[in-house]
mmCIF file of C-alpha atoms in Angstrom:
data_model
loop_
_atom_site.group_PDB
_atom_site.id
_atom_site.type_symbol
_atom_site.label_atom_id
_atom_site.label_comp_id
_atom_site.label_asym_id
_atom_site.label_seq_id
_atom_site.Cartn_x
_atom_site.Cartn_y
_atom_site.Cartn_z
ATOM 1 C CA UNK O 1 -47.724 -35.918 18.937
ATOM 2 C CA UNK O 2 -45.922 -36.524 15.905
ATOM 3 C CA UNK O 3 -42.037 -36.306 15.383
ATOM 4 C CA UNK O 4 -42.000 -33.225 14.364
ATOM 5 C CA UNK O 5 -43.339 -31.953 17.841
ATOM 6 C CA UNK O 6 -41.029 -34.966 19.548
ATOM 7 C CA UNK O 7 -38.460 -32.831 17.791
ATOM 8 C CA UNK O 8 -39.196 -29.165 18.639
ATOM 9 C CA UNK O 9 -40.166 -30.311 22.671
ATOM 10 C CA UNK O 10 -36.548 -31.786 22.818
ATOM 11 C CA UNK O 11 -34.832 -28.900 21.335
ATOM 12 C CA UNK O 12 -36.137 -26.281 23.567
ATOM 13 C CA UNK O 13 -35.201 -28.226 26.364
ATOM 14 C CA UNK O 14 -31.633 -29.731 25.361
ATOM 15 C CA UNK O 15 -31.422 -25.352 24.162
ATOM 16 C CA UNK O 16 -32.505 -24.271 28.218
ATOM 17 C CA UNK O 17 -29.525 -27.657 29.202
ATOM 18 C CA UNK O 18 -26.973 -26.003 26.804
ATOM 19 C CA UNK O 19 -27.302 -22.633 28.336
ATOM 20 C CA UNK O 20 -27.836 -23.065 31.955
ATOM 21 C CA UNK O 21 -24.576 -25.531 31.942
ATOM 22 C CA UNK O 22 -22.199 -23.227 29.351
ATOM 23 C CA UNK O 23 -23.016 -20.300 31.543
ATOM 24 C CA UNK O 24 -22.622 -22.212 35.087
ATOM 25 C CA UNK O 25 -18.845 -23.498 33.814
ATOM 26 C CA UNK O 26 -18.326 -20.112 32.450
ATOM 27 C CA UNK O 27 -19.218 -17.975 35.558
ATOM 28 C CA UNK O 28 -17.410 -20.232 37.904
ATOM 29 C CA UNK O 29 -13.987 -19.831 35.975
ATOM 30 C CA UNK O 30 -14.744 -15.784 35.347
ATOM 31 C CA UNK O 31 -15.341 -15.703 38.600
ATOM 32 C CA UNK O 32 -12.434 -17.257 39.946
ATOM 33 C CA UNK O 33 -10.331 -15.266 37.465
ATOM 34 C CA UNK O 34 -11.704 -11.692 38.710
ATOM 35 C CA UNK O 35 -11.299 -12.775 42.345
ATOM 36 C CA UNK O 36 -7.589 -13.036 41.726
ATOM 37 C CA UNK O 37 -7.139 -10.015 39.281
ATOM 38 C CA UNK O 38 -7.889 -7.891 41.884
ATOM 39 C CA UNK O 39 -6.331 -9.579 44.450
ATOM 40 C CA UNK O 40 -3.082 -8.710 42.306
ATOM 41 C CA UNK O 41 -4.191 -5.099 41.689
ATOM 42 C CA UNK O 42 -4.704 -4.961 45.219
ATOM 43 C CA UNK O 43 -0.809 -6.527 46.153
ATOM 44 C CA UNK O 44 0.277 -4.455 43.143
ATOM 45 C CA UNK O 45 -1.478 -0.736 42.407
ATOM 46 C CA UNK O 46 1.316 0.088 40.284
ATOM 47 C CA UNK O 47 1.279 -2.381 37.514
ATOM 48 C CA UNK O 48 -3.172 -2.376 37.655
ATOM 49 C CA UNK O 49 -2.882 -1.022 33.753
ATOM 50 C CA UNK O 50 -1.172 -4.053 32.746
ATOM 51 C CA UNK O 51 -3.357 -6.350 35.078
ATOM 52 C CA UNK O 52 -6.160 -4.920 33.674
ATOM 53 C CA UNK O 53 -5.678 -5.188 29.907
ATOM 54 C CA UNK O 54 -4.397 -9.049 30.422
ATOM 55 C CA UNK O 55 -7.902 -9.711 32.576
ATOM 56 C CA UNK O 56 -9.716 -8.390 29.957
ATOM 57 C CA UNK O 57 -8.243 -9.969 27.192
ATOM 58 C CA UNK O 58 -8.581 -13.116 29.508
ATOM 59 C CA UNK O 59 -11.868 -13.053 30.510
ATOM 60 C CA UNK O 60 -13.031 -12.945 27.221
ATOM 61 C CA UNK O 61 -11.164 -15.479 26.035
ATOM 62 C CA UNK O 62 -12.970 -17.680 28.926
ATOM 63 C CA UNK O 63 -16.287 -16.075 27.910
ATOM 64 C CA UNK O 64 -16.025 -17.764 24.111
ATOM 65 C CA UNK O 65 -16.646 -20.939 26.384
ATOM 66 C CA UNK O 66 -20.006 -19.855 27.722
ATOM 67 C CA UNK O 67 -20.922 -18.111 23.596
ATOM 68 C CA UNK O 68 -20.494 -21.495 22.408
ATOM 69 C CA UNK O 69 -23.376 -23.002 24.036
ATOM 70 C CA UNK O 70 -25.255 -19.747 22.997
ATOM 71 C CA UNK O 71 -24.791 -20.174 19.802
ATOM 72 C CA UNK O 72 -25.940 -24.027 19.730
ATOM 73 C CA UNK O 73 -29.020 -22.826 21.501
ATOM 74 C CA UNK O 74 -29.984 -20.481 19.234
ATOM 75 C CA UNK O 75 -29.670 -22.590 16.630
ATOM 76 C CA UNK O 76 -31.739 -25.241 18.183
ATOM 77 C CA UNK O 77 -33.895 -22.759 18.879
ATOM 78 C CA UNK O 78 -34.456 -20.643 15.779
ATOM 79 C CA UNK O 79 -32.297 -22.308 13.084
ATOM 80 C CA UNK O 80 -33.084 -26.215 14.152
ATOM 81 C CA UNK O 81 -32.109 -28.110 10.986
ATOM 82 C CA UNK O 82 -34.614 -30.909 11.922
ATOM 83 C CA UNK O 83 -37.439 -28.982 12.015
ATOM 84 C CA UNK O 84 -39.685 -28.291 8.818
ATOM 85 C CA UNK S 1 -36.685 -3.739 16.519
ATOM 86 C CA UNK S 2 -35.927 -7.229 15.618
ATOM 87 C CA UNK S 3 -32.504 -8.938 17.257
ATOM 88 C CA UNK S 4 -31.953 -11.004 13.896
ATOM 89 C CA UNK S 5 -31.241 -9.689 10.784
ATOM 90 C CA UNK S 6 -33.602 -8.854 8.504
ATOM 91 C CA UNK S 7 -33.814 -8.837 4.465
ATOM 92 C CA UNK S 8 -34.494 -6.085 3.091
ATOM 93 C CA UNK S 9 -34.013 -5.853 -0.407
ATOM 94 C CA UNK S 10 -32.759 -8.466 -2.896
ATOM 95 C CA UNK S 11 -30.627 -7.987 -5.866
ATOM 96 C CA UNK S 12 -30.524 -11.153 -7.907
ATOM 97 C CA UNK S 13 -28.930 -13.947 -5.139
ATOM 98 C CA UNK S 14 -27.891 -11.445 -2.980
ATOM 99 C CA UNK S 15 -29.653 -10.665 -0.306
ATOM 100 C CA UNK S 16 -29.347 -7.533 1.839
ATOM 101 C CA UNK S 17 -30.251 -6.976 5.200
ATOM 102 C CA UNK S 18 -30.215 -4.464 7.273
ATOM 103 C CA UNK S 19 -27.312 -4.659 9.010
ATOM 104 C CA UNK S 20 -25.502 -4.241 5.517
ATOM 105 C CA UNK S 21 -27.315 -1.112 4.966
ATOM 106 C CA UNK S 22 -26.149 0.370 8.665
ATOM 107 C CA UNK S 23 -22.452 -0.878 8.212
ATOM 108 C CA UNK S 24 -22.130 0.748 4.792
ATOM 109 C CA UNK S 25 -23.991 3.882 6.412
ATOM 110 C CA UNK S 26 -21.690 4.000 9.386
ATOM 111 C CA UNK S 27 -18.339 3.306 7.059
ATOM 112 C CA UNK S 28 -18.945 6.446 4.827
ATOM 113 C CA UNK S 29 -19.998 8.599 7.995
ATOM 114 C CA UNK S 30 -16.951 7.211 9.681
ATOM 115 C CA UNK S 31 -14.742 7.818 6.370
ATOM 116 C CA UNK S 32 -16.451 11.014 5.668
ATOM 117 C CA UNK S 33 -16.351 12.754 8.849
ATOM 118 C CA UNK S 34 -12.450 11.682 9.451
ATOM 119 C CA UNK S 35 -11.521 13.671 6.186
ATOM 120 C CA UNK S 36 -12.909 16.472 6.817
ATOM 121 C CA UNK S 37 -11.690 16.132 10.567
ATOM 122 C CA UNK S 38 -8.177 15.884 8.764
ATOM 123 C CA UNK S 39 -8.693 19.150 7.001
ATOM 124 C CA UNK S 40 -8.954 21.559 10.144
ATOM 125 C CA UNK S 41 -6.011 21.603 11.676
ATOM 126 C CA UNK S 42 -7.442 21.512 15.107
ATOM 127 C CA UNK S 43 -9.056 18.359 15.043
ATOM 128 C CA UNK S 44 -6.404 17.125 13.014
ATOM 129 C CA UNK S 45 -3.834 17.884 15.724
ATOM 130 C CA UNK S 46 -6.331 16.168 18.391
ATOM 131 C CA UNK S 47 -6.182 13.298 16.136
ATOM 132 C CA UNK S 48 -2.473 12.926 15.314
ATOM 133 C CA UNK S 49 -2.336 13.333 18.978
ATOM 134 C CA UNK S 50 -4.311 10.535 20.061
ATOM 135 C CA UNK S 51 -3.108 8.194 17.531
ATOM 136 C CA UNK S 52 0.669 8.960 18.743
ATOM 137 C CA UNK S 53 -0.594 8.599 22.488
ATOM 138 C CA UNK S 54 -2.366 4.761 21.444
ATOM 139 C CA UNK S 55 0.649 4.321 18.701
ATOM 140 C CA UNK S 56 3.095 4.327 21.650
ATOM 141 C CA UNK S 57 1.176 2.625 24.425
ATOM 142 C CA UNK S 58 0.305 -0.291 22.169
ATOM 143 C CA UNK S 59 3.685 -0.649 20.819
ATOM 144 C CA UNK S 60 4.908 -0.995 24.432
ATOM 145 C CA UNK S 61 2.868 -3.522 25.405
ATOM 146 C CA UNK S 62 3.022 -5.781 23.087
ATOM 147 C CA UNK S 63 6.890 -5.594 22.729
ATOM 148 C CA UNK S 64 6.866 -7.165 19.487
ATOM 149 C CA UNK S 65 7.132 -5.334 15.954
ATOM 150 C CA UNK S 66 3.713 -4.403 15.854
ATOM 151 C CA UNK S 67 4.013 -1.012 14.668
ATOM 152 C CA UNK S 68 2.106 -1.948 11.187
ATOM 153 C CA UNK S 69 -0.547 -3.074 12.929
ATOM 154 C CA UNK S 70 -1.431 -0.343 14.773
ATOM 155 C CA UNK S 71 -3.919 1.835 11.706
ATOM 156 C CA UNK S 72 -5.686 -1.875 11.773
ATOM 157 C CA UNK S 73 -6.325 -2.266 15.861
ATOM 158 C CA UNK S 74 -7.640 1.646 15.501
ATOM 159 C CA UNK S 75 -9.624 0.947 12.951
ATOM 160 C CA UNK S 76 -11.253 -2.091 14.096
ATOM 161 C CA UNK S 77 -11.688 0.015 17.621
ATOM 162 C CA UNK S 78 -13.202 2.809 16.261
ATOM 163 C CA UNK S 79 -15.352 0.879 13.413
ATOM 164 C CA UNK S 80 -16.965 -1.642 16.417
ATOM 165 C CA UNK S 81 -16.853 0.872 18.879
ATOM 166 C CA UNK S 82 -19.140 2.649 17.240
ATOM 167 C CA UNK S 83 -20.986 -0.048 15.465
ATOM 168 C CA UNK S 84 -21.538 -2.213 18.899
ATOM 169 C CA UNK S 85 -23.248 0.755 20.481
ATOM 170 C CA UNK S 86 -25.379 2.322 17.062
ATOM 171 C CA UNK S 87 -28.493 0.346 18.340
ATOM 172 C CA UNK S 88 -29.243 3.075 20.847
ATOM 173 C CA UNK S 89 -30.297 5.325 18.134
ATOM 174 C CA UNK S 90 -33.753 4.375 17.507
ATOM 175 C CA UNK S 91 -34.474 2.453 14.039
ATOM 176 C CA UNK S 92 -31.189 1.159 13.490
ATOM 177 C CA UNK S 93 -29.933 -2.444 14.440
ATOM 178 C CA UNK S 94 -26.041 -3.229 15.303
ATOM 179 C CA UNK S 95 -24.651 -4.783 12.483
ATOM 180 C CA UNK S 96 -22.394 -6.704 14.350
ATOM 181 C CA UNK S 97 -24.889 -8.956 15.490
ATOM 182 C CA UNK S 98 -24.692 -10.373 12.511
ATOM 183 C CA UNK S 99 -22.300 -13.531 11.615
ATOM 184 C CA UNK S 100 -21.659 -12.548 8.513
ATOM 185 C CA UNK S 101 -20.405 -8.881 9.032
ATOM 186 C CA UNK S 102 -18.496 -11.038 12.545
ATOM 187 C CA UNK S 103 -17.273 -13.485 10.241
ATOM 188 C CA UNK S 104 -15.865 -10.984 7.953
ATOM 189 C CA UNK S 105 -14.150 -9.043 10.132
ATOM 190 C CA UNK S 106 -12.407 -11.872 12.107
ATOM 191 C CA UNK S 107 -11.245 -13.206 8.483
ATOM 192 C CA UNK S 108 -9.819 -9.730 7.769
ATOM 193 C CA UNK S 109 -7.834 -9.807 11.239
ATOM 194 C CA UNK S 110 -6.880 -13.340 10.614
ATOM 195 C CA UNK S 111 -5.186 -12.594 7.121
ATOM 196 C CA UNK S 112 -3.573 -9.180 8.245
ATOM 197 C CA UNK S 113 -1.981 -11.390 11.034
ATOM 198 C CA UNK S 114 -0.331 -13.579 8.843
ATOM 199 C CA UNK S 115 0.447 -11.074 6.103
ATOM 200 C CA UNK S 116 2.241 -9.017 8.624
ATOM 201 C CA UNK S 117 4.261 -11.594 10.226
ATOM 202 C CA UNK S 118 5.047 -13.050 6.794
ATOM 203 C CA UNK S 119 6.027 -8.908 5.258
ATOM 204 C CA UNK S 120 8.180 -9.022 8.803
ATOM 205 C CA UNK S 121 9.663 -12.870 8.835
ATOM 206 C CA UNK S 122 9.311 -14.163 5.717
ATOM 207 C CA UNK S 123 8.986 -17.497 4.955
ATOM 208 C CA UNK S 124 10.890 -18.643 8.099
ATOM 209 C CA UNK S 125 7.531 -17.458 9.873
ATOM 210 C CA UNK S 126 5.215 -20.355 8.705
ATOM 211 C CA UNK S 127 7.866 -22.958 10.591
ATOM 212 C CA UNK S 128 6.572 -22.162 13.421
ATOM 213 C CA UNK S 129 3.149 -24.344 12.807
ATOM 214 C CA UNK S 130 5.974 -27.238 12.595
ATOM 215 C CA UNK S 131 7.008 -26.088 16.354
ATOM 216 C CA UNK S 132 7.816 -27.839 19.097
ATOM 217 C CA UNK S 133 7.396 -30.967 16.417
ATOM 218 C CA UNK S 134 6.478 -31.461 13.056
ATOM 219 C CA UNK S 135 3.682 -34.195 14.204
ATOM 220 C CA UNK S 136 1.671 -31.508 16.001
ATOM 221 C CA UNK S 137 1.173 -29.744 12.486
ATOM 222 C CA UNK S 138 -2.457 -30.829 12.248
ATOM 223 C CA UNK S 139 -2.981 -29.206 15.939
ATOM 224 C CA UNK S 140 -1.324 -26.029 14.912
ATOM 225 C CA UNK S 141 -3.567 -25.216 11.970
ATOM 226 C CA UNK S 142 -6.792 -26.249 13.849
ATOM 227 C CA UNK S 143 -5.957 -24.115 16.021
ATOM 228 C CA UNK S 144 -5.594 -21.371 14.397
ATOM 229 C CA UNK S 145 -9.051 -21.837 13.009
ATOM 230 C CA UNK S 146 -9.984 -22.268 15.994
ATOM 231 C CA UNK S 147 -9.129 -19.115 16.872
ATOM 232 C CA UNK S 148 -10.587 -17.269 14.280
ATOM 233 C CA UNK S 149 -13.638 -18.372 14.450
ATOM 234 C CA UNK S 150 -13.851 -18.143 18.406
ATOM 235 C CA UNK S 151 -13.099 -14.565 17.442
ATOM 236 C CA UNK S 152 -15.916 -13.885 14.804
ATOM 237 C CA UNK S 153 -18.856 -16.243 17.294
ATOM 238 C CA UNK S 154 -17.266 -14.090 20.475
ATOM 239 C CA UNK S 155 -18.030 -11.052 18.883
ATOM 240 C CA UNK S 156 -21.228 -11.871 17.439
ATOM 241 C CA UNK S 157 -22.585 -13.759 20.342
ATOM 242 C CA UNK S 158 -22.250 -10.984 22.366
ATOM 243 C CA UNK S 159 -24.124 -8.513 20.584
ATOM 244 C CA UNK S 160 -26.916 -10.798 19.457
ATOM 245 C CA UNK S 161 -27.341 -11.611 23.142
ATOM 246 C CA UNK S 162 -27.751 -8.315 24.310
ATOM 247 C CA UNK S 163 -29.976 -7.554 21.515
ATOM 248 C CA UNK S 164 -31.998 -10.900 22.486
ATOM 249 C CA UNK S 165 -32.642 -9.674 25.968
ATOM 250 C CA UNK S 166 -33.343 -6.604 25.583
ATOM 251 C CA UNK S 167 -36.360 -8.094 23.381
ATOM 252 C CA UNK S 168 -37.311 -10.423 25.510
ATOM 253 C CA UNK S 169 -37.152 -8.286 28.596
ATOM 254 C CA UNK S 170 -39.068 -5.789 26.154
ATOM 255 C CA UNK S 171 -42.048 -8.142 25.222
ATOM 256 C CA UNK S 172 -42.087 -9.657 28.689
ATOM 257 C CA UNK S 173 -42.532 -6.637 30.856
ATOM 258 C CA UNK S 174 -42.983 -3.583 28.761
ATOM 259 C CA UNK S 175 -41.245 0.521 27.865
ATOM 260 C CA UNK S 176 -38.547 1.325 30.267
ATOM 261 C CA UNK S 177 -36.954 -2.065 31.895
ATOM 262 C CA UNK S 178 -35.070 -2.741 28.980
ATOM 263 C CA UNK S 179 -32.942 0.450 29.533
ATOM 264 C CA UNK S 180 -30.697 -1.192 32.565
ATOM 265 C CA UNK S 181 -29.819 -3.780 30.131
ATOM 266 C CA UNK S 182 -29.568 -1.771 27.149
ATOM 267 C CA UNK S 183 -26.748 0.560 29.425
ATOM 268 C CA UNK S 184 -25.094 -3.272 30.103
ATOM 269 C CA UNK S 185 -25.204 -3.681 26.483
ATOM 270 C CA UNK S 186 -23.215 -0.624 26.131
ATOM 271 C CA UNK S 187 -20.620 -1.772 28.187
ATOM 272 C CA UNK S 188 -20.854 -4.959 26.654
ATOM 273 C CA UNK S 189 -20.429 -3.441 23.453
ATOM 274 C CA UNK S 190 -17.172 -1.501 24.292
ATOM 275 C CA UNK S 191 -15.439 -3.775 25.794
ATOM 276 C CA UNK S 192 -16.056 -5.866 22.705
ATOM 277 C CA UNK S 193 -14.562 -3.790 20.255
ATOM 278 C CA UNK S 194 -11.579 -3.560 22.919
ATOM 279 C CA UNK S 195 -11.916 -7.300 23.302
ATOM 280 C CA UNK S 196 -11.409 -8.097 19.221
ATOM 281 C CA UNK S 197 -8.724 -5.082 18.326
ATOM 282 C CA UNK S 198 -6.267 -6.553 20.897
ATOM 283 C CA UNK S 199 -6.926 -10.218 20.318
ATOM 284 C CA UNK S 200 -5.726 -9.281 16.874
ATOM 285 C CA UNK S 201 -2.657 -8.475 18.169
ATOM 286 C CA UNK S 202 -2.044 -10.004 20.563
ATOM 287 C CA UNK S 203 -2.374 -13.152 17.852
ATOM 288 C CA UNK S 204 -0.230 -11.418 15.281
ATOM 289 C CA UNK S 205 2.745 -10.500 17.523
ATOM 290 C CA UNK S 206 2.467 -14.398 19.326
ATOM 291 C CA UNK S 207 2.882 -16.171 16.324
ATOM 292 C CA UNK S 208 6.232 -13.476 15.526
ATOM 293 C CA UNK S 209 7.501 -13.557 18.903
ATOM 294 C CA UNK S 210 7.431 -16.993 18.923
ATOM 295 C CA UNK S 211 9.565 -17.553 16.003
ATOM 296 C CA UNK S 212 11.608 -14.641 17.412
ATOM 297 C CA UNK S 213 12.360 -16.968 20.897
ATOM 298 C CA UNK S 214 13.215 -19.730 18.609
ATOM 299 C CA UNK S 215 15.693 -18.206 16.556
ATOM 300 C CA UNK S 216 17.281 -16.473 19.809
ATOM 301 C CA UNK S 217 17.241 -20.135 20.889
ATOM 302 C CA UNK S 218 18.869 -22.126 17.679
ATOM 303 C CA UNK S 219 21.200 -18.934 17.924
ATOM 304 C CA UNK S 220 22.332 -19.910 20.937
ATOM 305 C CA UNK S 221 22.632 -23.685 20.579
ATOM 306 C CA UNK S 222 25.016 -22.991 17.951
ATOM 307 C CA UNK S 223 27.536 -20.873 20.000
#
């Protein structure tokens, strides 16, 4: 067990951390948001267009929260500066 | 099919991959096949139709002066909409899981944002990064990096994830039970290109409607 392996054990697990707990944030608050989008197109038929657009423009704004953590994964997993 | 990009070819320092060689494949076929759509006049008239139907419905929404960014938001739907979803053809990868082709296009949404608030506002339209204070400058401009680059990692996240599982799923289990997620990926995919042509406006007519409110505002301070 040199560094090197110290290194590449730690990564894979901090990468299956980063994940699991960007995702788990990220659901929760999609969640939540779709729950009450269609709650309002459910009060409100007639304006469900303009519900729609602004839930999907919405959600993905919330779901660059949970791609963050993606992208630092897969960086510590296949583009890990620290590992020769 | 491999989710990352792959080199090719190299000319000198430059490297190309493969998801250079699809995009500039899938430009000229795009390109191509709209002018010679434009020369019969029934597909033109389909067209023309279509982009008056999209013309008007985006204008309305966004209730700001938008109009010259409408070709852009088109393009960018059609160019992703078709790029996000090219990967069910077999061979070819979708370019857009690169960051680089990502990275590009988010620059190119970024810049048209600014250059068509500035052609509408003129200089007045960079005060608002000294709104509501001049201290909060700093904050501004960071975040409006911010944004941009949430835009290009968005877009490429999404597609390199797809691609990702669909590997996985692939090497894991074996020939058919990737298709469920590769149908997801579709969707994904769409919505995507959906997801970055209306951020762009929705950015570009914020920024101008926000100097709008604050002129209608000063305006009526002063009566």
């Amino acid at each position: 067990m040199n560094a090197q392996d110290w290194i590449a054990i730690a990564s894979i697990i901090t990468a299956g951390i980063t994940v699991a707990g960007g995702s788990f944030g990220a659901a929760l608050g999609e969640g939540r948001a779709l729950s009450q989008g269609l709650d309002a197109i459910a009060r409100q038929p007639d304006s469900a267009s303009t519900l729609t657009r602004t839930l999907f423009v919405g959600l993905a704004m919330v779901e660059s929260s949970a791609i963050y953590p993606l992208v630092v994964a897969l960086i510590l997993l296949f583009a890990n500066p620290f590992v020769r | 099919m491999n989710p990352f990009p792959t080199p090719l070819w190299s000319i000198g320092p430059v490297t190309v991959t493969d998801s250079v060689l699809v995009m500039i494949v899938l430009s000229l076929l795009l390109v191509g096949g709209g002018s010679i759509a434009l020369r019969l006049p029934r597909a033109r008239a389909a067209l023309e139709l279509g982009y008056d139907t999209l013309e008007r419905s985006i204008v309305q929404s966004t209730s700001a002066d938008a109009q010259a960014l409408v070709p852009l938001v088109l393009t960018l739907w059609i160019f992703l909409g078709v790029a996000n979803v090219v990967s069910l053809v077999p061979g070819v990868a979708t370019p857009t899981r690169d960051l680089s082709l990502a990275a590009a296009l988010a620059a190119i949404s970024f810049s048209a944002g600014h250059v068509h608030a500035l052609r509408a506002q003129g200089v007045a339209y960079l005060r608002h990064y000294l709104e509501p204070s001049p201290f909060l400058l700093p904050f501004n401009v960071i975040g409006e990096i911010g944004r941009t680059i949430a835009l290009a990692l968005r877009l490429f996240g999404n597609m390199l994830s797809g691609h990702l599982v669909v590997a996985i799923v692939l090497y894991l289990a074996g020939l058919l039970l990737p298709v469920p997620l590769m149908l997801l990926g579709v969707l994904t995919g769409l919505v995507q290109a959906y997801i970055f042509g209306v951020l762009t406006l929705v950015f570009a007519a914020s920024s101008i409607r926000q100097v709008e409110a604050e002129t209608a505002r000063k305006g009526r301070e002063k009566k």
